[in-house]
Short mmCIF file of C-alpha atoms in Angstrom, two decimals:
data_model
loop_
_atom_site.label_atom_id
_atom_site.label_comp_id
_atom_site.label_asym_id
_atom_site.label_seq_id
_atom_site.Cartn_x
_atom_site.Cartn_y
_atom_site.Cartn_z
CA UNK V 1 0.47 0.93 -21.28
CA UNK V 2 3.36 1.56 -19.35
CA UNK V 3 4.77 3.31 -16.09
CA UNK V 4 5.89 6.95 -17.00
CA UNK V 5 7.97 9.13 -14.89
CA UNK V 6 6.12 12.17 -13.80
CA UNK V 7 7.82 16.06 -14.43
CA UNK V 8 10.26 16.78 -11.81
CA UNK V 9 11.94 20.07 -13.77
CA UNK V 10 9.32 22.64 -12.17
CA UNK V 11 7.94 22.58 -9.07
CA UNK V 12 9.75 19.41 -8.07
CA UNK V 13 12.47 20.49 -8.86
CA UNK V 14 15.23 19.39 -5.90
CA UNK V 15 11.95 18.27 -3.63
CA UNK V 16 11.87 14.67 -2.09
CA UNK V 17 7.95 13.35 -2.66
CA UNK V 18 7.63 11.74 0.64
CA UNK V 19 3.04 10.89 -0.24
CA UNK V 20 1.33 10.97 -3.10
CA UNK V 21 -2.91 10.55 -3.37
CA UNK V 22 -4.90 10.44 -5.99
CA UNK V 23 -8.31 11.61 -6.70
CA UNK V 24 -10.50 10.65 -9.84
CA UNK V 25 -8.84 12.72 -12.05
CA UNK V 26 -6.18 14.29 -10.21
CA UNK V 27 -3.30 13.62 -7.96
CA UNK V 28 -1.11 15.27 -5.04
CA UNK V 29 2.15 15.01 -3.98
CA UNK V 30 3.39 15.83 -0.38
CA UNK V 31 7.15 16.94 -0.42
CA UNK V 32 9.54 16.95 2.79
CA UNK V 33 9.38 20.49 3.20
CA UNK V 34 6.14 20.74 3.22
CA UNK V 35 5.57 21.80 -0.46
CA UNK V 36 2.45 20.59 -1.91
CA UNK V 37 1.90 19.91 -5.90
CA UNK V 38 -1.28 18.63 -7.79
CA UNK V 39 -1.45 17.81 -11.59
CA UNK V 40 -4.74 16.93 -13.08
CA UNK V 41 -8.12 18.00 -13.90
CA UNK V 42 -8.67 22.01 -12.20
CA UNK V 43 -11.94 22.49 -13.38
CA UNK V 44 -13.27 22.00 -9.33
CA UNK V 45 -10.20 23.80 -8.06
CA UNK V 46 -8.59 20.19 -6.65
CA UNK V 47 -5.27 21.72 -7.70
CA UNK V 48 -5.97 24.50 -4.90
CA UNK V 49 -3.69 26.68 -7.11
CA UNK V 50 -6.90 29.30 -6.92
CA UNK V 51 -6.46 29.01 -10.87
CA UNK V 52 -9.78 28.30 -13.17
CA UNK V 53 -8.13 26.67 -15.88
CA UNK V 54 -9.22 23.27 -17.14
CA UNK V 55 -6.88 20.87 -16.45
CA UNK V 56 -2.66 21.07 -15.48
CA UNK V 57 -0.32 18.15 -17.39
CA UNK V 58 2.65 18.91 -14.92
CA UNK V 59 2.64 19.56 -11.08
CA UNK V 60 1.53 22.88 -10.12
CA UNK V 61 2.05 24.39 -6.69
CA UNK V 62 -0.64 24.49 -4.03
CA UNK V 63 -1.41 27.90 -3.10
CA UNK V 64 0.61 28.06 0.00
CA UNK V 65 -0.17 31.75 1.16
CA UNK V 66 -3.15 32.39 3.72
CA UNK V 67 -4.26 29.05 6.23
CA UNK V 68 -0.91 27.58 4.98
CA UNK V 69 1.57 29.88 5.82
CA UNK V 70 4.25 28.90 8.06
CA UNK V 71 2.60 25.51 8.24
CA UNK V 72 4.12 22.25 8.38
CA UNK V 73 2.22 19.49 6.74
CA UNK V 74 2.57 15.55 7.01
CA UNK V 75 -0.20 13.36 5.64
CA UNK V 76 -2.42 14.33 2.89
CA UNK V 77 -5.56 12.68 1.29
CA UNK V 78 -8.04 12.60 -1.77
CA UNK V 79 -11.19 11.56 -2.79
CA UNK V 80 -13.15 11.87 -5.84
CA UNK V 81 -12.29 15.78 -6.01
CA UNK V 82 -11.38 16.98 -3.12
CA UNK V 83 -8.44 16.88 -0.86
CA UNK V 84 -7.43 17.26 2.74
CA UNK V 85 -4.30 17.96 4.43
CA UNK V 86 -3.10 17.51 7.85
CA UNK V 87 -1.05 19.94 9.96
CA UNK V 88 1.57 19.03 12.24
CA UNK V 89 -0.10 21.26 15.29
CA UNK V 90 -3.26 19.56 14.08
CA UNK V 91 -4.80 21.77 11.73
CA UNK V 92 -6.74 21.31 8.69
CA UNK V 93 -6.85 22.32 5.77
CA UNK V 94 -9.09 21.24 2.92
CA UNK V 95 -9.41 21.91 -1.14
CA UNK V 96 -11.77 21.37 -3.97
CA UNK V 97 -15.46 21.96 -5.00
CA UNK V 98 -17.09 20.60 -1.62
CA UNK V 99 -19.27 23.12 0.20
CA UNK V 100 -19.52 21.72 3.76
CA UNK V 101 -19.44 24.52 6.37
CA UNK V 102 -15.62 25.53 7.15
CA UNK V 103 -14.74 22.98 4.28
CA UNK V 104 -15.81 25.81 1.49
CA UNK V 105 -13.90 25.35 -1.32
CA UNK V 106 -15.11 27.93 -3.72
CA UNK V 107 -12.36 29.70 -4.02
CA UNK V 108 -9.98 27.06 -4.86
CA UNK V 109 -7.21 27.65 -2.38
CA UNK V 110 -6.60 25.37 0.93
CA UNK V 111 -9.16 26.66 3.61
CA UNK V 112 -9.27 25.26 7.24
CA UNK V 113 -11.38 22.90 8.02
CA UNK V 114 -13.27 24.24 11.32
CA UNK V 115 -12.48 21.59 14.25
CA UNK V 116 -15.99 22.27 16.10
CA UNK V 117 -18.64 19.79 17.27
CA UNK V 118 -17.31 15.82 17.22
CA UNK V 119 -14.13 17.51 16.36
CA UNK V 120 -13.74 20.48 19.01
CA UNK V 121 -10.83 19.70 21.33
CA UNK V 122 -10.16 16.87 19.48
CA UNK V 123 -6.73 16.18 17.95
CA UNK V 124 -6.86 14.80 14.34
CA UNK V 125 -4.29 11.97 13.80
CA UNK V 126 -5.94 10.96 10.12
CA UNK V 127 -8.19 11.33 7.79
CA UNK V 128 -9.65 9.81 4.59
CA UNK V 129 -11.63 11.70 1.46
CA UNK V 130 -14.48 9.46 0.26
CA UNK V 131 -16.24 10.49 -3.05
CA UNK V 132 -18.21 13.47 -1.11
CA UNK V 133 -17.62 12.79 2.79
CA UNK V 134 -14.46 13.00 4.86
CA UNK V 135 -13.47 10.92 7.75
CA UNK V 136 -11.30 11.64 10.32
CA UNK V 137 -9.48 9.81 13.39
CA UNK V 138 -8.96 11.31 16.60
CA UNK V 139 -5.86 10.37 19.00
CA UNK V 140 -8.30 9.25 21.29
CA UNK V 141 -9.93 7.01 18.95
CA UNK V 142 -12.81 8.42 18.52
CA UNK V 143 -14.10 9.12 14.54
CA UNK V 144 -15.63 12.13 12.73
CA UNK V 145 -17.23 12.90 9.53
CA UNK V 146 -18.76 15.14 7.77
CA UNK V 147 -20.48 15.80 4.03
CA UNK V 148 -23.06 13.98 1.92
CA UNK V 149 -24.70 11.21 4.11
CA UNK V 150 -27.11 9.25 1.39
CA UNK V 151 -26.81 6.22 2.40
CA UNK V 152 -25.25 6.78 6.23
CA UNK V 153 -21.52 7.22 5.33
CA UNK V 154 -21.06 9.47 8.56
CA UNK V 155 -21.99 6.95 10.41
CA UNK V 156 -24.49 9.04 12.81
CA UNK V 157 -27.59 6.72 12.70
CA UNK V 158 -28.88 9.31 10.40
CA UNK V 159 -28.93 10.22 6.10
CA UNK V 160 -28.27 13.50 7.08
CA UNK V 161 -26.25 15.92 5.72
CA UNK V 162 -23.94 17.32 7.64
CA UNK V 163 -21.40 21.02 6.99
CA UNK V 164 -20.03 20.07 10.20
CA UNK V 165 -18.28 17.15 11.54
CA UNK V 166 -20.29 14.21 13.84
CA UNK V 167 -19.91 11.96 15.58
CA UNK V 168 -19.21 8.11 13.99
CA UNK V 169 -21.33 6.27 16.19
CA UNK V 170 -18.92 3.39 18.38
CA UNK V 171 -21.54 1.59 20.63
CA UNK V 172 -22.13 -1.76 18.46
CA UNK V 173 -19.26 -3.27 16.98
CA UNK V 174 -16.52 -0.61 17.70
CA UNK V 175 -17.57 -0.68 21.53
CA UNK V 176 -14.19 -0.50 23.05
CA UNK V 177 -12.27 -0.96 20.14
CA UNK V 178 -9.61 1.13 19.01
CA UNK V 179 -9.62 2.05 15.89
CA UNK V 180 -6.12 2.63 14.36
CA UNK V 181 -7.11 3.34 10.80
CA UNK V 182 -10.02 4.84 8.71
CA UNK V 183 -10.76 4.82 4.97
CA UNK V 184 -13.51 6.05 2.95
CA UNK V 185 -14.83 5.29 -0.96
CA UNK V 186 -17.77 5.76 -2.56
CA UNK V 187 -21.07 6.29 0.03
CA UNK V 188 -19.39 4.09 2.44
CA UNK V 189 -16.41 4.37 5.08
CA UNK V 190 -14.54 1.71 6.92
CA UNK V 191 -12.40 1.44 10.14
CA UNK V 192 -9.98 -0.98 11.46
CA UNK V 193 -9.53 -1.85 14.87
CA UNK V 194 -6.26 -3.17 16.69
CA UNK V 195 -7.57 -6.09 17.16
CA UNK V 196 -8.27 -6.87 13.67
CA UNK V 197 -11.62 -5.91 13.72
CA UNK V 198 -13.15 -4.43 10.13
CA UNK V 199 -16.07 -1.93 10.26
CA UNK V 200 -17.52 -0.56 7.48
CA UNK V 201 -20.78 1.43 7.12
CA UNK V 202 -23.09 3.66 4.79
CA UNK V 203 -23.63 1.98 1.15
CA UNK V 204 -24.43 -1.59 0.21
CA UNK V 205 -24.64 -1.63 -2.94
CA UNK V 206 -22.68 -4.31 -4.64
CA UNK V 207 -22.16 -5.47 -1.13
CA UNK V 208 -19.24 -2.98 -0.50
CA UNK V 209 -20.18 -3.70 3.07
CA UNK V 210 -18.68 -7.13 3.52
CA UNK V 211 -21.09 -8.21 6.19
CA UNK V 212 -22.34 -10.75 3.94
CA UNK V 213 -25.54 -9.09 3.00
CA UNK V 214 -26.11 -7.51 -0.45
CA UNK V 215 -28.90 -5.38 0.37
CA UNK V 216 -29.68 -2.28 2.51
CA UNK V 217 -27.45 0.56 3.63
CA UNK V 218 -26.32 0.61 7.15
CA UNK V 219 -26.16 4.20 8.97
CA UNK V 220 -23.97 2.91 11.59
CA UNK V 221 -20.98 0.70 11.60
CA UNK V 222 -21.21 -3.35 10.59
CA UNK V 223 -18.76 -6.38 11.01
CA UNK V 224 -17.31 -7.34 8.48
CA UNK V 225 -17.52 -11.25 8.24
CA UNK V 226 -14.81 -13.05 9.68
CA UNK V 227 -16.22 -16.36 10.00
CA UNK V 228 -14.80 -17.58 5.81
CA UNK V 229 -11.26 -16.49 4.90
CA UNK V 230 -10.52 -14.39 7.53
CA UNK V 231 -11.41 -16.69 10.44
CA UNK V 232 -8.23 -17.20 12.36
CA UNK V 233 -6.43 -14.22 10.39
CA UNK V 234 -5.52 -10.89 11.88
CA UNK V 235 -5.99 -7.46 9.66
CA UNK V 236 -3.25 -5.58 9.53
CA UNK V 237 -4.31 -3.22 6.83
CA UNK V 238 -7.85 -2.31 5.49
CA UNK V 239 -8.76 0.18 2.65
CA UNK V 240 -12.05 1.16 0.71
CA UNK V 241 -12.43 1.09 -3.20
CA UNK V 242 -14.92 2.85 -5.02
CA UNK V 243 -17.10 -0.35 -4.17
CA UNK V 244 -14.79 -2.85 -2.88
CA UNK V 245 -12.67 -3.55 0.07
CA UNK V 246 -9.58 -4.08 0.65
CA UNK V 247 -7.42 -5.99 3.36
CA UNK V 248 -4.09 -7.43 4.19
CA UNK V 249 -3.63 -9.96 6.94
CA UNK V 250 -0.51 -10.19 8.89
CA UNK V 251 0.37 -13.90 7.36
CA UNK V 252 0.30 -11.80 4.00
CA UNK V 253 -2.55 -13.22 2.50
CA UNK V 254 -5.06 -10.29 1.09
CA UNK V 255 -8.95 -10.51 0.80
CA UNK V 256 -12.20 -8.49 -0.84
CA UNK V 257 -15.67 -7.52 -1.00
CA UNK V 258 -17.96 -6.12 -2.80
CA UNK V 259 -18.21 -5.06 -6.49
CA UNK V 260 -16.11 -7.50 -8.88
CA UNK V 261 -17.28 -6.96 -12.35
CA UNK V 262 -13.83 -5.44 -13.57
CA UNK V 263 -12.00 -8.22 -11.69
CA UNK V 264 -10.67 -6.09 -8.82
CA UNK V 265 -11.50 -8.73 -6.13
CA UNK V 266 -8.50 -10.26 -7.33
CA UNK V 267 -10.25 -14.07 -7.12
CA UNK V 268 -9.77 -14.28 -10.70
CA UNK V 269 -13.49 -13.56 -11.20
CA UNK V 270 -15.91 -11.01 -12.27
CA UNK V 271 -19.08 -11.39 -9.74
CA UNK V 272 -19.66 -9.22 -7.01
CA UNK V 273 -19.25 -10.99 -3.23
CA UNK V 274 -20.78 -10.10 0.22
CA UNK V 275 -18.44 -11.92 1.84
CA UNK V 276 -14.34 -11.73 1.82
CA UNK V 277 -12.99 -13.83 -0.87
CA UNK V 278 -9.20 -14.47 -0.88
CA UNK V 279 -7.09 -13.08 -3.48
CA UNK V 280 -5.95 -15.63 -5.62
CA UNK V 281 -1.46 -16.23 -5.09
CA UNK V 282 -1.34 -18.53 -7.78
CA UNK V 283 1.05 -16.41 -9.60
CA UNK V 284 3.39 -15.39 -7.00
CA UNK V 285 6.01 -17.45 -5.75
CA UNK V 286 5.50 -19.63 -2.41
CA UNK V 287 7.80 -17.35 -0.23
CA UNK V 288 6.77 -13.92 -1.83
CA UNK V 289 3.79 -12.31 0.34
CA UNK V 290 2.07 -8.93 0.44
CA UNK V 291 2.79 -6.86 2.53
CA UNK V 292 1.00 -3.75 1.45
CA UNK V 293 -2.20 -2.61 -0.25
CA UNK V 294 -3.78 0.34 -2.29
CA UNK V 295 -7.19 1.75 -3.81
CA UNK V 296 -9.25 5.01 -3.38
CA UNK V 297 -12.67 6.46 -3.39
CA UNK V 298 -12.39 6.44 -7.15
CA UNK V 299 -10.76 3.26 -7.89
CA UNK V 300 -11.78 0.18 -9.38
CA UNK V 301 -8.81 -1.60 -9.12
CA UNK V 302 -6.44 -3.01 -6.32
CA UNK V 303 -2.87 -2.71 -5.69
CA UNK V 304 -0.35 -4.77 -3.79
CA UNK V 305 3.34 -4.47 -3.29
CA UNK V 306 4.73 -7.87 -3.22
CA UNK V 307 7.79 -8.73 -0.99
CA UNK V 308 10.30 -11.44 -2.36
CA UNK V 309 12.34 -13.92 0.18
CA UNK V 310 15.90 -12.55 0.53
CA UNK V 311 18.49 -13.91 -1.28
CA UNK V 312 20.42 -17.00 -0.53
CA UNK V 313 24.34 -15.58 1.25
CA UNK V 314 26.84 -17.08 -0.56
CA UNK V 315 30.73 -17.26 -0.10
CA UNK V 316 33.48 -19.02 -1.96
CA UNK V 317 35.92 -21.08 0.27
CA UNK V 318 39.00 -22.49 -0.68
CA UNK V 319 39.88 -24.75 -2.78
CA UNK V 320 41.05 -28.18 -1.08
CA UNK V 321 43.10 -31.31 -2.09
CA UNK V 322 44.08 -30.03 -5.45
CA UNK V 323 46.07 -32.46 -7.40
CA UNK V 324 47.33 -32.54 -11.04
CA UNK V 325 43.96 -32.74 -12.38
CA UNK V 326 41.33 -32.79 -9.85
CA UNK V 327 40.28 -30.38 -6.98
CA UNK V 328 37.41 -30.17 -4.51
CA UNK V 329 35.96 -26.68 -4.43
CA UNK V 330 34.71 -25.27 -1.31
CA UNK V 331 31.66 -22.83 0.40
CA UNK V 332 29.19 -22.18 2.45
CA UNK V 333 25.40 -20.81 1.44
CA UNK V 334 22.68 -19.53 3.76
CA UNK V 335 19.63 -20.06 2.00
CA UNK V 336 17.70 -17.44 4.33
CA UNK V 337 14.54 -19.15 4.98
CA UNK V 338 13.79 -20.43 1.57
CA UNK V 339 14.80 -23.57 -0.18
CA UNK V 340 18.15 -22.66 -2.55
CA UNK V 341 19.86 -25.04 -4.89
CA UNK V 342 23.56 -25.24 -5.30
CA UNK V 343 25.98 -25.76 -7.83
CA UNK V 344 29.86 -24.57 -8.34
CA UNK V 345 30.80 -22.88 -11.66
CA UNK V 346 34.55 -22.64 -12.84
CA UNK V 347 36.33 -22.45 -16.09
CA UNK V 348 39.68 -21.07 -17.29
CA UNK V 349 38.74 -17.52 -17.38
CA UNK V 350 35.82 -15.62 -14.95
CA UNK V 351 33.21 -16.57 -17.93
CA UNK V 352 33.31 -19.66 -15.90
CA UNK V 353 31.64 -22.01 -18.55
CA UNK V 354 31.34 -25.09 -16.94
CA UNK V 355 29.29 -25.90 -14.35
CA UNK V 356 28.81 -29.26 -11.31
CA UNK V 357 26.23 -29.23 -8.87
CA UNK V 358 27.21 -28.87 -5.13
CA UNK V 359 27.12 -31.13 -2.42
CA UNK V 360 24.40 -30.91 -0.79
CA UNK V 361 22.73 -29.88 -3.94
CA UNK V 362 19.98 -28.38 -2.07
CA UNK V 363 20.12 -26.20 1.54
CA UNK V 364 17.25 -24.58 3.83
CA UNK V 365 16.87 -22.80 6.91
CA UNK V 366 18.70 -19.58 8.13
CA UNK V 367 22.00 -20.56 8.92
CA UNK V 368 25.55 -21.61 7.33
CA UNK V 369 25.96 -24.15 5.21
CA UNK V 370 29.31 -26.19 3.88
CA UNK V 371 28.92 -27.22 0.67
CA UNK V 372 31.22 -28.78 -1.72
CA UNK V 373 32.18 -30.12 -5.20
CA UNK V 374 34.31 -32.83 -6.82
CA UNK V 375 36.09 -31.49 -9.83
CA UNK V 376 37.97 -34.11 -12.29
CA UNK V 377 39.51 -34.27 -15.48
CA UNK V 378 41.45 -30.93 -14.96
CA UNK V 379 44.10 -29.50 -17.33
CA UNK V 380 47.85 -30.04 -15.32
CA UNK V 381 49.59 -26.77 -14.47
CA UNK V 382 46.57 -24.33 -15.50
CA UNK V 383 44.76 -21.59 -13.04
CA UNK V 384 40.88 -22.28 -13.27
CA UNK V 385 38.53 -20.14 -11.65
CA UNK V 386 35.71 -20.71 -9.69
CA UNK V 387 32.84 -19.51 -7.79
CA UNK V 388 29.53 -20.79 -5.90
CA UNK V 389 26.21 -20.39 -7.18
CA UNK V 390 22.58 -20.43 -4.94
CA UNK V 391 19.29 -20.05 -6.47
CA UNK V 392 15.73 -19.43 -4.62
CA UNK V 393 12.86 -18.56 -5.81
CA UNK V 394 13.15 -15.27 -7.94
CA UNK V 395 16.27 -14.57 -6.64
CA UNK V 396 20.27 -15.67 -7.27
CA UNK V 397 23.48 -15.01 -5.17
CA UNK V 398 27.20 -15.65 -6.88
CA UNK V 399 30.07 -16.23 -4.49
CA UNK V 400 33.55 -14.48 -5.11
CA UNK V 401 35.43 -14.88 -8.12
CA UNK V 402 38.85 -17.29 -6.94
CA UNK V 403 41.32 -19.57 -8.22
CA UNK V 404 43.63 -22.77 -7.97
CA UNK V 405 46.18 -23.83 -10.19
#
């Protein structure tokens, strides 16, 4: 399978997609005006077109008449099959087959989300969709949630239902914290703290709790383990699977938990773990590093983006001391923090076709670097050109195209 490029004649048509989420059979697209699309499965109304067809193969347009109008949005999520949207004066707005109180979706349009109880007076800053439960972040720093509560996923001390939104209980091991980002999968949420703390709470099955246990739900929120991989290692980034969890640490390294039968720990094995594992590197090279992560309420899978070292800065000097049939070709490379290798190429025409290494034949570090190469054997009275080469690790820089006769 391959990467295909979604339809852009309709709705999205002149829009710029600024977010996209994805549900478990359905997807939405946040544009910079404020436009919303979904393409997908309908048949639960996650389109929020208020249509009852079955299912949508290009985006369709979220119904933007009623709670929406004259509303800007900015951040959108999804979970299973429902969505949430946030409003920049804090409003919000929610869509799909859910039937929490002031979270009704039965009509299939966006309906607001009624900010009473843990949420009244509060000011919403994010939220995530689990499979049946949202969570939400306050700019205080206190957390919400609301929906099904099996297994404790609000995180209330209770496996209580709830239509409207409680309070995430912060006495144990988010005492003081603050919490600067919140995610939710399947029965379970998770928080992360700005000091690299990782909560997570609600489901333990498959471990999905990290806190190296594999049995029992907790209704309140856990450590995560620290003392293996992550001991020494600050989270940066932390985000809930379906079962598994997801982290990134600020030396780019990324770790998991939890369910691993389809391999999406990443450790290049199939067992579950109740304890962060490190995601194996072995096939990235030693100065790439992740430095961001995905997966959803629905997902078994991960996602990284992968950032490369920058390429080496090359230019071509001068050529020096040129004789009847030798030369010595001049430059300078910055390898740019990774290890580069240097060589000259030249040849009668800018095919180039021969090649000598430089001298040094090898540079580091982040600043300039003179190199140099010997050329002998020349053809008298003919114009050769010439250039410098550097190569790093998955990346190549060419020098200027000049000559000497």
């Amino acid at each position: 399978a391959e990467p295909v490029a979604g339809d852009r004649a309709g709705f999205l048509s002149g829009k710029t997609v600024v977010e996209v989420v994805a549900g478990s059979t359905h997807a939405v697209a946040l544009c910079a005006d404020g436009t919303l699309v979904a393409w997908g499965n309908i048949g639960n109304g996650q389109l929020g077109n208020g249509k009852p067809a079955s299912s949508s193969l290009v985006p369709r347009l979220v119904y933007r008449a009623g709670i929406l109008a004259g509303q800007s949005v900015f951040s959108i999520a999804a979970g299973g099959v429902d969505n949430v949207g946030l409003c920049a004066d804090g409003t919000l707005v929610g869509w799909g087959p859910r039937t929490y109180e002031g979270f009704n979706f039965e009509d299939r349009i966006p309906v607001e989300v009624e900010r009473v109880s843990a949420l009244a007076n509060k000011t919403v800053v994010q939220v995530a969709v689990g499979s049946n439960h949202v969570v939400a972040r306050c700019s205080d720093g206190s957390l919400a949630a609301w929906g099904a509560n099996y297994d404790g996923q609000l995180g209330n001390n209770s496996t209580d239902w709830s239509d409207l939104p409680v309070a995430v209980n912060q006495n144990g091991v988010l005492w003081r914290k603050t919490v600067t980002g919140v995610s939710a999968g399947q029965l379970y949420s998770m928080a992360l703290a700005s000091d690299g703390t990782v909560a997570t709470w609600g489901s333990n099955r498959e471990s999905r709790l990290g806190d190296g246990t594999s049995s029992f739900s907790s209704p309140v929120p856990v450590a995560v383990t620290r003392s293996g991989v992550l001991f020494g290692k600050t989270v940066v980034e932390a985000r809930a699977g379906a079962a598994h969890g997801l982290v990134l640490c600020s030396d780019g390294t990324l770790a998991t938990w939890g369910y691993g039968a389809h391999g999406q720990l990443g450790n290049d094995r199939t067992e579950d773990s109740a304890s962060p594992v490190l995601v194996d590197r072995s096939r990235l090279f030693a100065a790439e590093r992740f430095v961001s992560i995905g997966t959803g309420a629905s997902a078994g899978h991960s996602l990284a983006l992968v950032a490369s070292a920058p390429a080496p800065i090359v230019v071509t000097g001068e050529a020096l001391v040129v004789a009847d049939t030798t030369a010595s070709l001049q430059g300078t490379v910055n390898a740019n923090g990774s290890p580069a290798s240097v060589h000259f190429e030249y040849g009668l025409t800018e095919v180039y076709g021969q090649s000598v290494p430089g001298l040094p034949a090898s540079v580091t570090g982040t600043g300039d670097t003179a190199v140099n190469a010997s050329l002998s054997g020349l053809l008298s009275g003919t114009t050769y050109h010439y250039r410098v080469v550097a190569t790093s690790e998955g990346a190549i820089s060419y020098g200027e195209d000049r000559t000497f006769t």
